[in-house]
Amino acid sequence: MISWEQFSVRLQLGGLEPRAASEWSTWASHNERSVSFCSKGRWRQAHRALGRLDTAHKQARSLLATGWTPSEAVHGFIRGRNTKSAAAVHSGTRFALALDLKDFFGQVSMDRVAERLGQRFDERVCNWIEGACFREGTIPLGYRTSPVLSNLAFIEMDTSIQSVAESHGLKYTRWVDDLVFSGDNISDELLTEVDGLLSLDGWTLNNNKTRFMRRSPYVLGLYVGQDVDRPRLPRQLKRKLLVETFHFSRLGFDHFSHPGVMSPGRLFGRVAYANVIEPELAKLLNERITSGHRVK
């Protein structure tokens, strides 16, 4: 078990005495700021740790991630796993079902992780975690510690859902709040069973985002249908990239003065993503980008 003395040295909290969670919460509020950002057309609020709190969060993140093993089904916030690895599990599938956890971080309270944290850290450390890593009772967007705490909170549910999926002969992955099932036959019974499991433990689905994909299944924006052996970029995106890089290779940055085209950051970012998903296609795209940079 990690004591406060060990923990405070690792987190560079020297000079700060252990205190109640509420007092750590006040301390944390003086070492952060709120930021607003727009995501998918909706404004959201995040917390950005500053100074000593941010330094502590960096160290705490690694300590919180040790001592337990996430499910193989989890691909979000796990080193060596990403959207491609999550989608690859479902490559060549016939059908898919995608579910979305409603306000996932907002459903993660200290109660959901207290028992596991108590097995690894002493009470004084747990007080710091509750006060310095939670905001208004849940983990906030923006804190470095929130991703690992979210996975820890969902670890038992991942195992339960995995068992249900296997009993139906299906594959299961979770990317943060996106739960995906795939196989040759996906029934309403599976949805009812998974929803029941989640509800029993107090988790809520965003039913507006539930999608049965019986034709052209996509996982995290990548095509994984029966005719592919690995995730592919959507055809529409590939066509867009091929057209835009062609014109950029001939016009250079003058290409971006035309209406309806991607911004430089968006185009170059999509090409970089193609490097990860489809290296063969990306080779041609990168050649065109290089040619475009040479245009004067």
GROMACS .gro file of C-alpha atoms in nm:
model
  296
    1MET     CA    1   0.000   0.000   0.000
    2ILE     CA    2   0.128   0.345  -0.091
    3SER     CA    3   0.141   0.585   0.204
    4TRP     CA    4   0.089   0.959   0.200
    5GLU     CA    5   0.461   1.008   0.268
    6GLN     CA    6   0.553   0.809  -0.045
    7PHE     CA    7   0.276   0.957  -0.252
    8SER     CA    8   0.349   1.322  -0.164
    9VAL     CA    9   0.717   1.282  -0.254
   10ARG     CA   10   0.629   1.129  -0.593
   11LEU     CA   11   0.378   1.406  -0.665
   12GLN     CA   12   0.612   1.683  -0.541
   13LEU     CA   13   0.366   1.789  -0.273
   14GLY     CA   14   0.634   1.854  -0.013
   15GLY     CA   15   0.525   2.104   0.252
   16LEU     CA   16   0.158   2.016   0.219
   17GLU     CA   17   0.008   1.826   0.509
   18PRO     CA   18  -0.263   1.563   0.457
   19ARG     CA   19  -0.613   1.702   0.493
   20ALA     CA   20  -0.979   1.624   0.431
   21ALA     CA   21  -1.106   1.577   0.075
   22SER     CA   22  -1.309   1.900   0.096
   23GLU     CA   23  -0.995   2.097   0.183
   24TRP     CA   24  -0.803   1.941  -0.105
   25SER     CA   25  -1.092   2.039  -0.330
   26THR     CA   26  -1.053   2.402  -0.224
   27TRP     CA   27  -0.678   2.382  -0.283
   28ALA     CA   28  -0.734   2.235  -0.631
   29SER     CA   29  -0.987   2.505  -0.722
   30HIS     CA   30  -0.714   2.765  -0.670
   31ASN     CA   31  -0.483   2.579  -0.908
   32GLU     CA   32  -0.704   2.538  -1.212
   33ARG     CA   33  -0.913   2.732  -1.460
   34SER     CA   34  -1.225   2.651  -1.657
   35VAL     CA   35  -1.211   2.650  -2.036
   36SER     CA   36  -1.492   2.625  -2.291
   37PHE     CA   37  -1.463   2.447  -2.624
   38CYS     CA   38  -1.693   2.352  -2.908
   39SER     CA   39  -1.725   1.983  -2.992
   40LYS     CA   40  -1.958   1.857  -3.267
   41GLY     CA   41  -2.151   2.184  -3.263
   42ARG     CA   42  -2.199   2.186  -2.885
   43TRP     CA   43  -2.016   2.403  -2.632
   44ARG     CA   44  -1.868   2.212  -2.341
   45GLN     CA   45  -1.670   2.306  -2.033
   46ALA     CA   46  -1.343   2.152  -1.916
   47HIS     CA   47  -1.106   2.207  -1.625
   48ARG     CA   48  -0.738   2.276  -1.686
   49ALA     CA   49  -0.504   2.209  -1.396
   50LEU     CA   50  -0.228   2.464  -1.346
   51GLY     CA   51   0.109   2.477  -1.173
   52ARG     CA   52   0.148   2.244  -0.880
   53LEU     CA   53  -0.184   2.067  -0.939
   54ASP     CA   54  -0.094   1.987  -1.299
   55THR     CA   55   0.247   1.855  -1.192
   56ALA     CA   56   0.079   1.637  -0.930
   57HIS     CA   57  -0.176   1.508  -1.181
   58LYS     CA   58   0.102   1.403  -1.421
   59GLN     CA   59   0.260   1.185  -1.153
   60ALA     CA   60  -0.069   1.063  -1.008
   61ARG     CA   61  -0.182   0.943  -1.349
   62SER     CA   62   0.094   0.681  -1.367
   63LEU     CA   63   0.039   0.568  -1.008
   64LEU     CA   64  -0.334   0.532  -1.065
   65ALA     CA   65  -0.271   0.320  -1.375
   66THR     CA   66  -0.060   0.059  -1.193
   67GLY     CA   67  -0.176  -0.230  -0.980
   68TRP     CA   68  -0.466  -0.332  -1.206
   69THR     CA   69  -0.514  -0.458  -1.560
   70PRO     CA   70  -0.781  -0.315  -1.791
   71SER     CA   71  -0.991  -0.550  -2.000
   72GLU     CA   72  -0.864  -0.646  -2.344
   73ALA     CA   73  -1.184  -0.492  -2.476
   74VAL     CA   74  -1.074  -0.143  -2.367
   75HIS     CA   75  -0.885   0.065  -2.624
   76GLY     CA   76  -0.927   0.421  -2.495
   77PHE     CA   77  -0.652   0.576  -2.282
   78ILE     CA   78  -0.442   0.257  -2.297
   79ARG     CA   79  -0.084   0.275  -2.421
   80GLY     CA   80  -0.042   0.091  -2.751
   81ARG     CA   81  -0.415   0.094  -2.827
   82ASN     CA   82  -0.611   0.344  -3.033
   83THR     CA   83  -0.911   0.382  -3.263
   84LYS     CA   84  -0.744   0.163  -3.523
   85SER     CA   85  -0.682  -0.122  -3.278
   86ALA     CA   86  -1.043  -0.097  -3.157
   87ALA     CA   87  -1.183  -0.105  -3.510
   88ALA     CA   88  -0.947  -0.388  -3.612
   89VAL     CA   89  -1.119  -0.623  -3.366
   90HIS     CA   90  -1.435  -0.591  -3.576
   91SER     CA   91  -1.277  -0.611  -3.924
   92GLY     CA   92  -1.460  -0.836  -4.167
   93THR     CA   93  -1.782  -0.832  -3.968
   94ARG     CA   94  -2.131  -0.864  -4.102
   95PHE     CA   95  -2.329  -0.667  -3.844
   96ALA     CA   96  -2.244  -0.421  -3.567
   97LEU     CA   97  -2.418  -0.248  -3.279
   98ALA     CA   98  -2.286   0.080  -3.137
   99LEU     CA   99  -2.391   0.214  -2.797
  100ASP     CA  100  -2.294   0.538  -2.626
  101LEU     CA  101  -2.267   0.604  -2.252
  102LYS     CA  102  -2.440   0.930  -2.167
  103ASP     CA  103  -2.205   1.187  -2.009
  104PHE     CA  104  -1.956   0.912  -1.922
  105PHE     CA  105  -1.718   1.121  -1.708
  106GLY     CA  106  -2.019   1.274  -1.535
  107GLN     CA  107  -2.123   0.927  -1.421
  108VAL     CA  108  -1.787   0.847  -1.259
  109SER     CA  109  -1.800   0.926  -0.887
  110MET     CA  110  -1.554   0.852  -0.608
  111ASP     CA  111  -1.786   0.576  -0.489
  112ARG     CA  112  -1.720   0.384  -0.810
  113VAL     CA  113  -1.344   0.368  -0.751
  114ALA     CA  114  -1.311   0.402  -0.373
  115GLU     CA  115  -1.281   0.029  -0.299
  116ARG     CA  116  -1.005  -0.034  -0.555
  117LEU     CA  117  -0.818   0.282  -0.457
  118GLY     CA  118  -0.839   0.182  -0.092
  119GLN     CA  119  -0.661  -0.143  -0.172
  120ARG     CA  120  -0.360   0.045  -0.310
  121PHE     CA  121  -0.346   0.381  -0.128
  122ASP     CA  122  -0.387   0.480   0.235
  123GLU     CA  123  -0.680   0.693   0.349
  124ARG     CA  124  -0.485   1.019   0.333
  125VAL     CA  125  -0.396   0.957  -0.030
  126CYS     CA  126  -0.756   0.868  -0.111
  127ASN     CA  127  -0.863   1.200   0.041
  128TRP     CA  128  -0.624   1.380  -0.194
  129ILE     CA  129  -0.755   1.186  -0.496
  130GLU     CA  130  -1.115   1.263  -0.408
  131GLY     CA  131  -1.047   1.631  -0.349
  132ALA     CA  132  -0.791   1.701  -0.623
  133CYS     CA  133  -0.912   1.472  -0.903
  134PHE     CA  134  -1.290   1.514  -0.878
  135ARG     CA  135  -1.505   1.820  -0.931
  136GLU     CA  136  -1.857   1.842  -0.789
  137GLY     CA  137  -1.852   1.469  -0.725
  138THR     CA  138  -1.741   1.348  -1.069
  139ILE     CA  139  -1.427   1.345  -1.282
  140PRO     CA  140  -1.400   1.652  -1.506
  141LEU     CA  141  -1.303   1.683  -1.869
  142GLY     CA  142  -0.950   1.817  -1.896
  143TYR     CA  143  -0.785   1.662  -1.590
  144ARG     CA  144  -0.498   1.425  -1.674
  145THR     CA  145  -0.626   1.181  -1.413
  146SER     CA  146  -0.981   1.153  -1.548
  147PRO     CA  147  -0.914   0.898  -1.827
  148VAL     CA  148  -0.749   0.640  -1.601
  149LEU     CA  149  -1.013   0.689  -1.331
  150SER     CA  150  -1.288   0.635  -1.589
  151ASN     CA  151  -1.135   0.304  -1.697
  152LEU     CA  152  -1.092   0.199  -1.335
  153ALA     CA  153  -1.456   0.281  -1.260
  154PHE     CA  154  -1.577   0.071  -1.555
  155ILE     CA  155  -1.341  -0.227  -1.515
  156GLU     CA  156  -1.594  -0.469  -1.368
  157MET     CA  157  -1.864  -0.363  -1.613
  158ASP     CA  158  -1.625  -0.423  -1.904
  159THR     CA  159  -1.573  -0.779  -1.780
  160SER     CA  160  -1.948  -0.837  -1.742
  161ILE     CA  161  -2.029  -0.696  -2.087
  162GLN     CA  162  -1.748  -0.900  -2.242
  163SER     CA  163  -1.903  -1.217  -2.097
  164VAL     CA  164  -2.244  -1.126  -2.236
  165ALA     CA  165  -2.095  -1.058  -2.580
  166GLU     CA  166  -1.912  -1.391  -2.581
  167SER     CA  167  -2.229  -1.574  -2.479
  168HIS     CA  168  -2.388  -1.432  -2.796
  169GLY     CA  169  -2.085  -1.522  -3.008
  170LEU     CA  170  -1.994  -1.155  -3.055
  171LYS     CA  171  -1.688  -0.936  -3.026
  172TYR     CA  172  -1.688  -0.634  -2.793
  173THR     CA  173  -1.474  -0.323  -2.759
  174ARG     CA  174  -1.500   0.003  -2.569
  175TRP     CA  175  -1.341   0.330  -2.676
  176VAL     CA  176  -1.404   0.573  -2.387
  177ASP     CA  177  -1.786   0.597  -2.396
  178ASP     CA  178  -1.839   0.408  -2.724
  179LEU     CA  179  -1.938   0.042  -2.684
  180VAL     CA  180  -1.933  -0.169  -3.002
  181PHE     CA  181  -2.047  -0.527  -3.065
  182SER     CA  182  -2.003  -0.717  -3.390
  183GLY     CA  183  -2.075  -1.059  -3.538
  184ASP     CA  184  -2.295  -1.257  -3.772
  185ASN     CA  185  -2.615  -1.200  -3.578
  186ILE     CA  186  -2.699  -0.917  -3.339
  187SER     CA  187  -3.043  -0.922  -3.182
  188ASP     CA  188  -3.252  -0.685  -2.973
  189GLU     CA  189  -3.201  -0.936  -2.692
  190LEU     CA  190  -2.835  -0.835  -2.668
  191LEU     CA  191  -2.925  -0.468  -2.639
  192THR     CA  192  -3.181  -0.543  -2.368
  193GLU     CA  193  -2.932  -0.756  -2.175
  194VAL     CA  194  -2.649  -0.499  -2.192
  195ASP     CA  195  -2.882  -0.211  -2.107
  196GLY     CA  196  -3.006  -0.408  -1.808
  197LEU     CA  197  -2.652  -0.472  -1.684
  198LEU     CA  198  -2.563  -0.105  -1.714
  199SER     CA  199  -2.882   0.015  -1.548
  200LEU     CA  200  -2.836  -0.226  -1.259
  201ASP     CA  201  -2.502  -0.060  -1.184
  202GLY     CA  202  -2.631   0.294  -1.235
  203TRP     CA  203  -2.490   0.360  -1.584
  204THR     CA  204  -2.705   0.535  -1.844
  205LEU     CA  205  -2.700   0.498  -2.221
  206ASN     CA  206  -2.762   0.778  -2.467
  207ASN     CA  207  -3.041   0.603  -2.658
  208ASN     CA  208  -3.032   0.866  -2.932
  209LYS     CA  209  -2.692   0.732  -3.036
  210THR     CA  210  -2.780   0.361  -3.041
  211ARG     CA  211  -2.713   0.227  -3.391
  212PHE     CA  212  -2.774  -0.116  -3.542
  213MET     CA  213  -2.553  -0.144  -3.852
  214ARG     CA  214  -2.674  -0.423  -4.076
  215ARG     CA  215  -2.517  -0.277  -4.389
  216SER     CA  216  -2.177  -0.110  -4.421
  217PRO     CA  217  -2.072  -0.134  -4.054
  218TYR     CA  218  -1.845   0.141  -3.923
  219VAL     CA  219  -1.654   0.149  -3.596
  220LEU     CA  220  -1.522   0.484  -3.472
  221GLY     CA  221  -1.555   0.625  -3.821
  222LEU     CA  222  -1.368   0.338  -3.989
  223TYR     CA  223  -1.522   0.087  -4.228
  224VAL     CA  224  -1.501  -0.276  -4.104
  225GLY     CA  225  -1.738  -0.464  -4.338
  226GLN     CA  226  -1.714  -0.819  -4.464
  227ASP     CA  227  -1.504  -0.723  -4.766
  228VAL     CA  228  -1.205  -0.589  -4.565
  229ASP     CA  229  -0.949  -0.757  -4.344
  230ARG     CA  230  -0.849  -0.438  -4.162
  231PRO     CA  231  -1.010  -0.099  -4.090
  232ARG     CA  232  -1.046   0.136  -4.386
  233LEU     CA  233  -1.112   0.506  -4.420
  234PRO     CA  234  -1.462   0.593  -4.545
  235ARG     CA  235  -1.477   0.608  -4.925
  236GLN     CA  236  -1.612   0.962  -4.922
  237LEU     CA  237  -1.316   1.081  -4.714
  238LYS     CA  238  -1.068   0.902  -4.939
  239ARG     CA  239  -1.220   1.064  -5.248
  240LYS     CA  240  -1.205   1.403  -5.079
  241LEU     CA  241  -0.840   1.358  -4.985
  242LEU     CA  242  -0.744   1.240  -5.333
  243VAL     CA  243  -0.913   1.538  -5.499
  244GLU     CA  244  -0.778   1.800  -5.259
  245THR     CA  245  -0.420   1.672  -5.253
  246PHE     CA  246  -0.427   1.658  -5.636
  247HIS     CA  247  -0.518   2.027  -5.657
  248PHE     CA  248  -0.276   2.119  -5.378
  249SER     CA  249   0.009   1.946  -5.563
  250ARG     CA  250  -0.050   2.179  -5.858
  251LEU     CA  251  -0.165   2.501  -5.695
  252GLY     CA  252   0.025   2.493  -5.369
  253PHE     CA  253  -0.126   2.703  -5.093
  254ASP     CA  254  -0.335   2.895  -5.348
  255HIS     CA  255  -0.559   2.589  -5.338
  256PHE     CA  256  -0.691   2.700  -4.998
  257SER     CA  257  -0.822   3.027  -5.141
  258HIS     CA  258  -1.101   2.837  -5.317
  259PRO     CA  259  -1.439   2.800  -5.143
  260GLY     CA  260  -1.545   2.467  -4.999
  261VAL     CA  261  -1.200   2.318  -4.954
  262MET     CA  262  -1.046   2.189  -4.632
  263SER     CA  263  -0.829   2.423  -4.430
  264PRO     CA  264  -0.453   2.347  -4.436
  265GLY     CA  265  -0.464   2.211  -4.082
  266ARG     CA  266  -0.761   1.989  -4.157
  267LEU     CA  267  -0.618   1.853  -4.483
  268PHE     CA  268  -0.272   1.782  -4.342
  269GLY     CA  269  -0.426   1.633  -4.029
  270ARG     CA  270  -0.643   1.395  -4.232
  271VAL     CA  271  -0.341   1.289  -4.437
  272ALA     CA  272  -0.150   1.221  -4.115
  273TYR     CA  273  -0.441   1.006  -3.996
  274ALA     CA  274  -0.436   0.819  -4.327
  275ASN     CA  275  -0.072   0.735  -4.253
  276VAL     CA  276  -0.195   0.534  -3.955
  277ILE     CA  277  -0.502   0.373  -4.112
  278GLU     CA  278  -0.405   0.319  -4.478
  279PRO     CA  279  -0.028   0.362  -4.533
  280GLU     CA  280  -0.053   0.263  -4.901
  281LEU     CA  281  -0.297   0.544  -4.977
  282ALA     CA  282  -0.104   0.783  -4.754
  283LYS     CA  283   0.212   0.732  -4.961
  284LEU     CA  284   0.044   0.889  -5.265
  285LEU     CA  285  -0.117   1.163  -5.055
  286ASN     CA  286   0.216   1.256  -4.896
  287GLU     CA  287   0.387   1.272  -5.236
  288ARG     CA  288   0.123   1.522  -5.346
  289ILE     CA  289   0.159   1.724  -5.026
  290THR     CA  290   0.536   1.741  -5.080
  291SER     CA  291   0.481   1.858  -5.439
  292GLY     CA  292   0.238   2.123  -5.322
  293HIS     CA  293   0.489   2.269  -5.077
  294ARG     CA  294   0.730   2.320  -5.366
  295VAL     CA  295   0.488   2.529  -5.570
  296LYS     CA  296   0.579   2.898  -5.564
   0.00000   0.00000   0.00000
